[in-house]
Amino acid sequence: MKHNFSAGPCILPREVIERAASAVLDFNESGLSLIEISHRSKDFVAVMDKAQSLALKLLGLENKGYKALFLQGGASLQFAMVPMNLFQRSAAYLDTGTWSTKAIEEAKRMGTTHVMATSADQGYRYIPEGFDLPQGIDYVHYTSNNTIYGTQMARFPKTDAPLVCDMSSDIFSRQLDFEQFDLIYAGAQKNMGPAGATLVVVKESILKKEKGSLPAMLDYQAHIKGESMYNTPSVFAVYVSMLTLDWLDRQGGIAQIEPKNREKGRVMYEAIDKSELFEGYAHAKDRSLMNATFNLNRPELTDRFNELLREAGIEGLAGHRSVGGYRASMYNALPLSSVQALTEVMGYLEQKG
Ligand SMILES: *Cc1c(COP(=O)(O)O)cnc(C)c1O
């Protein structure tokens, strides 16, 4: 058995993979594959409807004026679609690392973009606090979890402007007051499904730009009008996302998965903190429950550590190429036993070298 710590695309529940595999062979006993039927067929429309309603249900946003869309282009296209759809004059961003930096670059193409604060001075090891929020802006943008550095926001300071959040790597992992956000987006491949679908949950009342003023594919209103099928959606990615959301819902939703994620984080960080060999990358107060980043203090043990990891079936632990070291990604589908397998290897290396 493998322990999959990959940061994305990443581990999905085994039963989801099995159901997806069988639907590729024969979808709903139709004698046809999921990926060779019309997206307008009754069976696929039901999949899309269920994926949208499960997303809103799990976030507690049903009947509150929000729409859930499954778009393409990844979270990276949302870096551009958000300003395209929301900019009138200016917006404010918090810079907590690569993904927010990229979002800022896209926003700058479209209007005045205030960077409220940045943690670049310390390699994005922390989440800035106590920064000023400009007034009279079109929206505020945060990245809730910084996948590369292993930091996570606990609070989301707000103005009267709409609040936008990139939740690609921690959506559905912890309870938040999701109503504080007016637009949430997340690439599917970190806590939801395969790459190729991007969830956008948007409060319709914030979309003020005149209909038709943007290219349709980049216009949230065109996708809302088309019920997330303005054009052919990524049927396979939407289907697998629906299965994962259904898996989460059957377990009792975010309220039930959050304590499991907290326990995994506790075990992981305890192992890092008590070790002389390993050192955490992110400041303790801002550490992420999804991505634990750490370094090995004695580089001469790198080969031995890698060999032990291989023997234990531990995969996907390499840190992002911009940070180096190690990163243990502990998304919803990762069992506690995988974290224990990793901490055992770390403890063994510490004792026996
Ligand atoms: C992975 C990631 C992205 C980029 O997602 P793509 O779907 O590859 O465009 C953006 N933001 C965060 C927080 C991420 O973890």
XYZ file of C-alpha atoms and ligand atoms in Angstrom:
368
model
C 0.000 0.000 0.000
C 1.217 3.479 -0.853
C 0.928 6.536 1.366
C 0.200 9.406 -1.002
C 1.331 12.829 0.291
C 1.246 14.494 -3.121
C 0.345 18.207 -3.089
C -1.816 18.105 -6.215
C -3.097 16.312 -8.143
C -3.424 14.307 -4.981
C -5.013 11.469 -3.101
C -8.733 10.821 -3.561
C -10.887 8.357 -1.610
C -10.325 4.804 -2.899
C -14.064 4.199 -3.326
C -14.301 7.327 -5.481
C -11.519 6.052 -7.761
C -13.272 2.685 -8.040
C -16.668 4.196 -8.854
C -15.057 6.540 -11.384
C -13.236 3.637 -13.025
C -16.451 1.675 -13.369
C -18.335 4.685 -14.808
C -15.641 5.046 -17.452
C -16.397 1.459 -18.490
C -20.182 1.558 -18.095
C -22.017 4.616 -16.796
C -25.254 3.945 -14.878
C -25.635 0.557 -16.624
C -26.189 2.360 -19.907
C -23.700 0.226 -21.798
C -21.829 3.455 -22.609
C -18.896 5.189 -20.986
C -19.334 8.370 -18.974
C -16.869 10.010 -21.347
C -18.634 9.097 -24.590
C -22.136 10.437 -23.939
C -23.622 13.890 -24.396
C -23.166 16.334 -21.560
C -26.775 17.326 -22.276
C -28.016 13.784 -21.628
C -30.393 13.366 -18.697
C -27.863 11.266 -16.782
C -25.047 13.789 -17.059
C -27.263 16.798 -16.339
C -28.178 14.987 -13.101
C -24.445 14.663 -12.287
C -23.862 18.388 -12.804
C -26.932 19.312 -10.736
C -25.817 17.056 -7.912
C -22.235 18.369 -7.969
C -23.496 21.958 -7.754
C -26.017 21.311 -5.012
C -23.570 19.231 -2.932
C -20.956 21.986 -3.132
C -23.449 24.573 -1.841
C -24.827 22.188 0.798
C -21.395 21.310 2.205
C -20.476 24.999 2.434
C -23.809 25.874 4.054
C -24.623 28.239 1.191
C -27.882 26.777 -0.124
C -30.684 29.276 -0.777
C -28.461 32.227 0.070
C -28.078 33.772 -3.347
C -24.961 31.798 -4.375
C -24.353 29.802 -7.547
C -21.853 26.949 -7.873
C -20.100 26.620 -11.238
C -17.674 23.999 -12.529
C -15.445 25.827 -14.986
C -12.199 25.009 -16.806
C -8.808 26.689 -16.911
C -7.828 25.889 -13.322
C -7.591 28.269 -10.401
C -5.097 30.171 -12.575
C -7.835 31.305 -14.956
C -9.756 32.592 -11.928
C -6.791 34.884 -11.178
C -7.876 36.691 -14.362
C -11.654 36.101 -14.334
C -12.080 37.608 -10.871
C -10.719 41.044 -11.863
C -12.390 40.880 -15.282
C -15.769 40.414 -13.673
C -15.406 42.508 -10.517
C -13.082 45.417 -11.310
C -14.565 48.880 -11.682
C -11.563 50.850 -10.368
C -9.403 49.127 -7.763
C -8.951 46.038 -5.620
C -6.870 44.941 -2.625
C -4.825 41.744 -2.316
C -2.889 40.065 0.462
C 0.371 38.572 -0.805
C 0.989 35.281 0.997
C 3.033 33.512 -1.670
C 3.282 32.301 -5.257
C -0.442 31.805 -5.883
C -1.487 35.178 -4.522
C 1.459 36.797 -6.316
C 0.167 35.370 -9.583
C -3.354 36.558 -8.797
C -1.929 40.056 -8.143
C -0.075 40.035 -11.477
C -3.314 39.310 -13.330
C -5.258 41.956 -11.394
C -2.605 44.589 -12.199
C -3.355 44.162 -15.875
C -6.902 45.336 -15.225
C -6.755 48.155 -12.709
C -5.263 49.698 -9.570
C -4.224 46.826 -7.355
C -3.264 47.543 -3.737
C -1.076 44.968 -2.038
C -2.213 45.328 1.604
C 0.747 43.386 3.002
C 3.229 40.726 2.009
C 5.229 38.069 3.836
C 7.834 37.900 1.039
C 10.431 39.309 3.491
C 10.590 35.916 5.226
C 10.016 33.582 2.323
C 6.251 33.542 3.002
C 6.667 31.644 6.263
C 3.852 33.567 7.933
C 0.501 35.295 7.347
C 0.718 39.112 7.708
C -1.519 40.643 10.364
C -2.731 44.101 11.349
C -2.571 45.540 7.839
C -4.786 48.395 6.645
C -7.705 47.594 4.394
C -8.288 50.330 1.810
C -11.805 51.747 1.538
C -13.856 52.316 -1.592
C -12.472 49.326 -3.461
C -14.232 46.767 -5.628
C -13.114 43.644 -3.735
C -10.586 42.164 -1.307
C -8.694 38.985 -2.280
C -7.138 36.332 -0.012
C -5.529 32.920 -0.482
C -6.789 30.816 2.425
C -4.095 28.130 2.282
C -0.635 28.571 0.840
C 0.055 25.147 -0.566
C 3.734 25.778 -1.290
C 4.813 27.294 2.052
C 2.409 25.469 4.342
C 0.651 28.481 5.859
C -3.086 28.886 6.360
C -5.246 31.881 7.218
C -7.325 31.664 10.382
C -9.135 35.011 10.008
C -10.250 36.971 6.963
C -10.332 40.723 7.673
C -13.195 42.313 5.794
C -14.319 45.707 4.525
C -17.698 46.520 3.020
C -16.278 45.380 -0.341
C -16.957 41.851 -1.618
C -14.565 39.236 -0.247
C -12.910 36.861 -2.732
C -10.924 33.814 -1.672
C -8.740 31.274 -3.480
C -9.465 28.104 -1.468
C -7.852 25.694 -3.920
C -5.980 23.724 -1.305
C -8.242 23.776 1.743
C -11.826 23.958 0.562
C -14.095 21.438 2.352
C -11.376 20.747 4.948
C -12.483 22.976 7.839
C -15.578 24.797 8.967
C -15.645 28.510 8.267
C -18.421 31.046 8.046
C -18.518 30.684 4.277
C -21.148 33.427 4.047
C -18.433 35.999 4.767
C -17.150 35.323 1.241
C -18.800 36.610 -1.901
C -16.704 34.552 -4.289
C -14.760 31.365 -3.560
C -12.758 29.482 -6.169
C -10.799 26.256 -6.084
C -9.096 24.048 -8.642
C -10.538 20.555 -8.130
C -7.256 18.677 -7.963
C -6.450 19.311 -4.300
C -9.413 18.319 -2.194
C -12.142 17.478 -4.642
C -11.284 15.581 -7.793
C -9.028 15.293 -10.813
C -7.495 18.294 -12.556
C -9.687 19.884 -15.204
C -12.557 21.356 -13.201
C -12.526 24.518 -11.098
C -15.256 25.210 -8.597
C -16.485 28.810 -8.448
C -19.062 29.703 -5.818
C -20.301 33.217 -6.397
C -22.919 35.453 -4.842
C -24.944 36.619 -7.801
C -25.594 40.077 -6.381
C -21.906 41.087 -6.706
C -21.935 40.652 -10.492
C -22.691 44.142 -11.671
C -20.917 44.365 -15.001
C -23.293 44.680 -17.857
C -24.193 41.346 -19.350
C -22.339 40.785 -22.584
C -19.487 43.198 -21.879
C -17.008 40.315 -21.542
C -16.204 37.360 -23.808
C -18.814 34.768 -22.814
C -16.326 32.134 -21.683
C -14.830 34.654 -19.222
C -18.160 35.971 -17.959
C -19.606 34.450 -14.779
C -23.066 35.566 -15.834
C -22.851 33.574 -19.078
C -21.874 30.473 -17.095
C -24.672 31.047 -14.580
C -27.176 31.460 -17.399
C -25.872 28.262 -18.996
C -26.123 26.422 -15.651
C -22.423 25.658 -15.830
C -22.897 24.195 -19.312
C -22.384 27.253 -21.482
C -20.083 24.919 -23.381
C -19.034 21.304 -22.867
C -17.916 20.967 -19.241
C -15.054 18.701 -18.209
C -17.419 15.789 -17.705
C -14.993 13.361 -16.106
C -13.582 15.899 -13.643
C -17.076 17.080 -12.693
C -18.259 13.498 -12.190
C -15.336 12.564 -9.933
C -15.721 15.819 -7.996
C -19.390 14.958 -7.463
C -18.400 11.518 -6.148
C -15.892 13.048 -3.712
C -18.409 15.616 -2.476
C -20.952 12.815 -2.044
C -18.366 10.769 -0.112
C -17.793 13.749 2.185
C -21.514 14.396 2.596
C -22.224 10.765 3.541
C -19.604 11.031 6.286
C -21.356 14.023 7.804
C -19.697 16.804 5.806
C -17.049 19.294 6.888
C -18.088 19.052 10.568
C -16.939 15.427 10.584
C -13.813 15.729 8.421
C -12.358 18.758 10.241
C -11.542 16.933 13.527
C -9.819 14.203 11.480
C -7.759 16.818 9.661
C -6.877 18.456 13.005
C -5.728 15.127 14.423
C -3.537 14.431 11.373
C -2.028 17.915 11.705
C -1.442 17.438 15.429
C 0.418 14.144 14.911
C 2.480 15.558 12.053
C 3.532 18.791 13.778
C 4.222 17.023 17.061
C 6.689 14.803 15.211
C 8.374 17.826 13.626
C 8.480 19.815 16.870
C 9.936 17.101 19.069
C 12.592 16.205 16.514
C 16.138 17.537 16.463
C 16.578 16.362 12.890
C 13.603 18.090 11.325
C 12.563 21.706 11.380
C 9.235 23.198 10.309
C 9.291 25.839 7.564
C 6.198 27.888 8.443
C 5.825 29.870 11.676
C 3.942 27.704 14.184
C 1.023 30.124 14.596
C 0.204 30.072 10.880
C 0.837 26.418 10.066
C -1.438 24.704 7.598
C -3.479 21.605 8.377
C -3.282 20.655 4.717
C 0.414 21.051 3.835
C 3.124 20.566 6.460
C 6.477 21.890 5.219
C 9.759 20.948 6.864
C 13.474 20.522 6.311
C 16.048 17.944 7.311
C 18.765 19.628 9.360
C 21.457 17.142 8.440
C 21.774 16.990 4.658
C 24.108 13.977 4.874
C 21.050 11.927 5.966
C 19.000 12.828 2.875
C 19.733 9.624 0.976
C 19.005 7.480 4.025
C 15.712 9.331 4.650
C 14.651 8.911 1.034
C 15.472 5.207 1.182
C 13.374 4.773 4.348
C 10.500 6.665 2.740
C 10.655 4.428 -0.323
C 10.674 1.284 1.810
C 7.619 2.499 3.744
C 5.709 3.251 0.506
C 5.633 6.992 1.188
C 5.154 9.020 -2.008
C 4.944 12.673 -2.997
C 6.865 14.158 -0.075
C 9.249 16.412 -2.004
C 8.812 20.114 -1.239
C 7.796 22.514 -4.000
C 10.715 23.300 -6.288
C 10.737 26.934 -5.090
C 11.108 26.021 -1.395
C 12.843 22.633 -1.341
C 12.811 20.346 1.688
C 9.745 18.251 2.341
C 6.006 18.804 2.231
C 3.454 16.410 3.641
C 0.070 17.189 2.080
C -2.734 15.839 4.248
C -5.894 16.412 2.267
C -9.306 15.041 3.282
C -8.782 11.602 1.741
C -5.429 10.935 3.452
C -5.906 8.557 6.394
C -4.310 9.180 9.794
C -2.445 5.887 9.342
C -0.449 7.440 6.490
C 0.647 10.312 8.745
C 1.619 7.758 11.386
C 3.634 5.806 8.820
C 5.550 8.988 7.986
C 6.164 10.034 11.594
C 7.424 6.526 12.355
C 10.012 6.814 9.590
C 11.033 10.234 10.926
C 11.379 8.832 14.435
C 13.376 5.861 13.175
C 15.801 8.089 11.304
C 16.234 10.193 14.440
C 17.075 7.175 16.596
C 19.036 4.967 14.247
C 20.337 7.459 11.680
C -2.590 24.715 -7.002
C -3.063 26.060 -6.665
C -3.405 27.007 -7.643
C -3.226 26.752 -9.117
O -4.199 25.880 -9.550
P -4.366 25.466 -11.094
O -5.691 24.755 -11.040
O -3.219 24.597 -11.436
O -4.419 26.693 -11.913
C -3.893 28.227 -7.224
N -4.038 28.513 -5.927
C -3.709 27.642 -4.958
C -3.890 28.016 -3.513
C -3.208 26.392 -5.289
O -2.890 25.502 -4.338
